[in-house]
PDB file of C-alpha atoms in Angstrom:
ATOM      1  CA  UNK A   7      12.110 -61.957  -3.891  1.00  0.00           C
ATOM      2  CA  UNK A   8      13.853 -58.771  -1.856  1.00  0.00           C
ATOM      3  CA  UNK A   9      16.441 -56.962  -1.173  1.00  0.00           C
ATOM      4  CA  UNK A  10      15.740 -55.922   2.598  1.00  0.00           C
ATOM      5  CA  UNK A  11      15.157 -57.289   5.572  1.00  0.00           C
ATOM      6  CA  UNK A  12      11.387 -57.632   5.039  1.00  0.00           C
ATOM      7  CA  UNK A  13       9.905 -60.454   6.123  1.00  0.00           C
ATOM      8  CA  UNK A  14       5.796 -59.432   4.855  1.00  0.00           C
ATOM      9  CA  UNK A  15       7.916 -60.973   1.436  1.00  0.00           C
ATOM     10  CA  UNK A  16       9.488 -63.803   2.425  1.00  0.00           C
ATOM     11  CA  UNK A  17       7.945 -67.064   2.561  1.00  0.00           C
ATOM     12  CA  UNK A  18       8.668 -70.609   4.022  1.00  0.00           C
ATOM     13  CA  UNK A  19      11.311 -72.156   2.230  1.00  0.00           C
ATOM     14  CA  UNK A  20      13.163 -68.274   0.275  1.00  0.00           C
ATOM     15  CA  UNK A  21      17.225 -68.642   0.056  1.00  0.00           C
ATOM     16  CA  UNK A  22      18.264 -66.117   1.552  1.00  0.00           C
ATOM     17  CA  UNK A  23      22.288 -64.925   0.605  1.00  0.00           C
ATOM     18  CA  UNK A  24      24.252 -63.516   2.630  1.00  0.00           C
ATOM     19  CA  UNK A  25      27.925 -60.987   2.530  1.00  0.00           C
ATOM     20  CA  UNK A  26      31.190 -62.713   3.725  1.00  0.00           C
ATOM     21  CA  UNK A  27      34.914 -62.055   4.086  1.00  0.00           C
ATOM     22  CA  UNK A  28      34.544 -58.948   1.717  1.00  0.00           C
ATOM     23  CA  UNK A  29      32.660 -60.971  -0.658  1.00  0.00           C
ATOM     24  CA  UNK A  30      29.349 -60.586  -2.781  1.00  0.00           C
ATOM     25  CA  UNK A  31      27.744 -63.188  -0.663  1.00  0.00           C
ATOM     26  CA  UNK A  32      29.721 -65.759   0.781  1.00  0.00           C
ATOM     27  CA  UNK A  33      26.633 -68.102   3.128  1.00  0.00           C
ATOM     28  CA  UNK A  34      23.535 -68.639   2.208  1.00  0.00           C
ATOM     29  CA  UNK A  35      19.963 -70.535   4.449  1.00  0.00           C
ATOM     30  CA  UNK A  36      16.549 -71.323   4.337  1.00  0.00           C
ATOM     31  CA  UNK A  37      14.304 -69.063   5.495  1.00  0.00           C
ATOM     32  CA  UNK A  38      11.327 -71.089   7.357  1.00  0.00           C
ATOM     33  CA  UNK A  39       9.092 -68.420   8.561  1.00  0.00           C
ATOM     34  CA  UNK A  40       8.483 -65.904  11.919  1.00  0.00           C
ATOM     35  CA  UNK A  41      12.183 -64.623  11.615  1.00  0.00           C
ATOM     36  CA  UNK A  42      14.115 -67.071  11.306  1.00  0.00           C
ATOM     37  CA  UNK A  43      15.999 -69.387   9.171  1.00  0.00           C
ATOM     38  CA  UNK A  44      18.315 -72.821   9.257  1.00  0.00           C
ATOM     39  CA  UNK A  45      21.591 -72.847   7.587  1.00  0.00           C
ATOM     40  CA  UNK A  46      24.619 -74.651   8.761  1.00  0.00           C
ATOM     41  CA  UNK A  47      26.842 -71.976  10.654  1.00  0.00           C
ATOM     42  CA  UNK A  48      29.972 -73.245  10.835  1.00  0.00           C
ATOM     43  CA  UNK A  49      31.271 -76.436  10.676  1.00  0.00           C
ATOM     44  CA  UNK A  50      31.919 -76.548  13.874  1.00  0.00           C
ATOM     45  CA  UNK A  51      28.097 -76.378  15.814  1.00  0.00           C
ATOM     46  CA  UNK A  52      27.118 -77.656  11.933  1.00  0.00           C
ATOM     47  CA  UNK A  53      23.655 -76.775  10.949  1.00  0.00           C
ATOM     48  CA  UNK A  54      21.101 -74.416  13.481  1.00  0.00           C
ATOM     49  CA  UNK A  55      17.899 -72.300  13.378  1.00  0.00           C
ATOM     50  CA  UNK A  56      18.767 -68.645  14.042  1.00  0.00           C
ATOM     51  CA  UNK A  57      16.612 -65.895  14.481  1.00  0.00           C
ATOM     52  CA  UNK A  58      17.195 -63.153  11.474  1.00  0.00           C
ATOM     53  CA  UNK A  59      16.790 -59.799  13.859  1.00  0.00           C
ATOM     54  CA  UNK A  60      20.522 -60.312  14.698  1.00  0.00           C
ATOM     55  CA  UNK A  61      22.610 -56.985  13.587  1.00  0.00           C
ATOM     56  CA  UNK A  62      25.449 -59.351  12.265  1.00  0.00           C
ATOM     57  CA  UNK A  63      22.236 -60.530   9.574  1.00  0.00           C
ATOM     58  CA  UNK A  64      21.012 -57.394   9.541  1.00  0.00           C
ATOM     59  CA  UNK A  65      23.899 -56.094   8.082  1.00  0.00           C
ATOM     60  CA  UNK A  66      25.163 -58.896   5.979  1.00  0.00           C
ATOM     61  CA  UNK A  67      21.736 -59.524   3.625  1.00  0.00           C
ATOM     62  CA  UNK A  68      22.087 -59.942   0.255  1.00  0.00           C
ATOM     63  CA  UNK A  69      18.710 -60.641  -0.945  1.00  0.00           C
ATOM     64  CA  UNK A  70      16.210 -63.326  -0.622  1.00  0.00           C
ATOM     65  CA  UNK A  71      15.294 -65.823  -3.963  1.00  0.00           C
ATOM     66  CA  UNK A  72      12.818 -67.490  -4.311  1.00  0.00           C
ATOM     67  CA  UNK A  73      13.264 -70.589  -5.685  1.00  0.00           C
ATOM     68  CA  UNK A  74       9.362 -72.161  -6.808  1.00  0.00           C
ATOM     69  CA  UNK A  75       6.104 -71.120  -5.668  1.00  0.00           C
ATOM     70  CA  UNK A  76       3.454 -74.206  -4.541  1.00  0.00           C
ATOM     71  CA  UNK A  77       0.265 -73.532  -5.906  1.00  0.00           C
ATOM     72  CA  UNK A  78      -2.382 -75.075  -4.207  1.00  0.00           C
ATOM     73  CA  UNK A  79      -5.865 -75.446  -6.181  1.00  0.00           C
ATOM     74  CA  UNK A  80      -8.906 -73.237  -5.519  1.00  0.00           C
TER      75      UNK A  80
END
């Protein structure tokens, strides 16, 4: 979908990948829309909704991928 944090190209359900600890990809989330994602932040906090406009996520974003696309009948 995009290698930039471009919310206009993302759809709810897109998978988001982030670097962590020097690895190319070490964390993933699911885009919810409105610059938010759901992800398992840490084992202590569990699953949470996070605003993607935070500097940490902007700086570690790798890519957004679309696994499937829903087609609605006309």
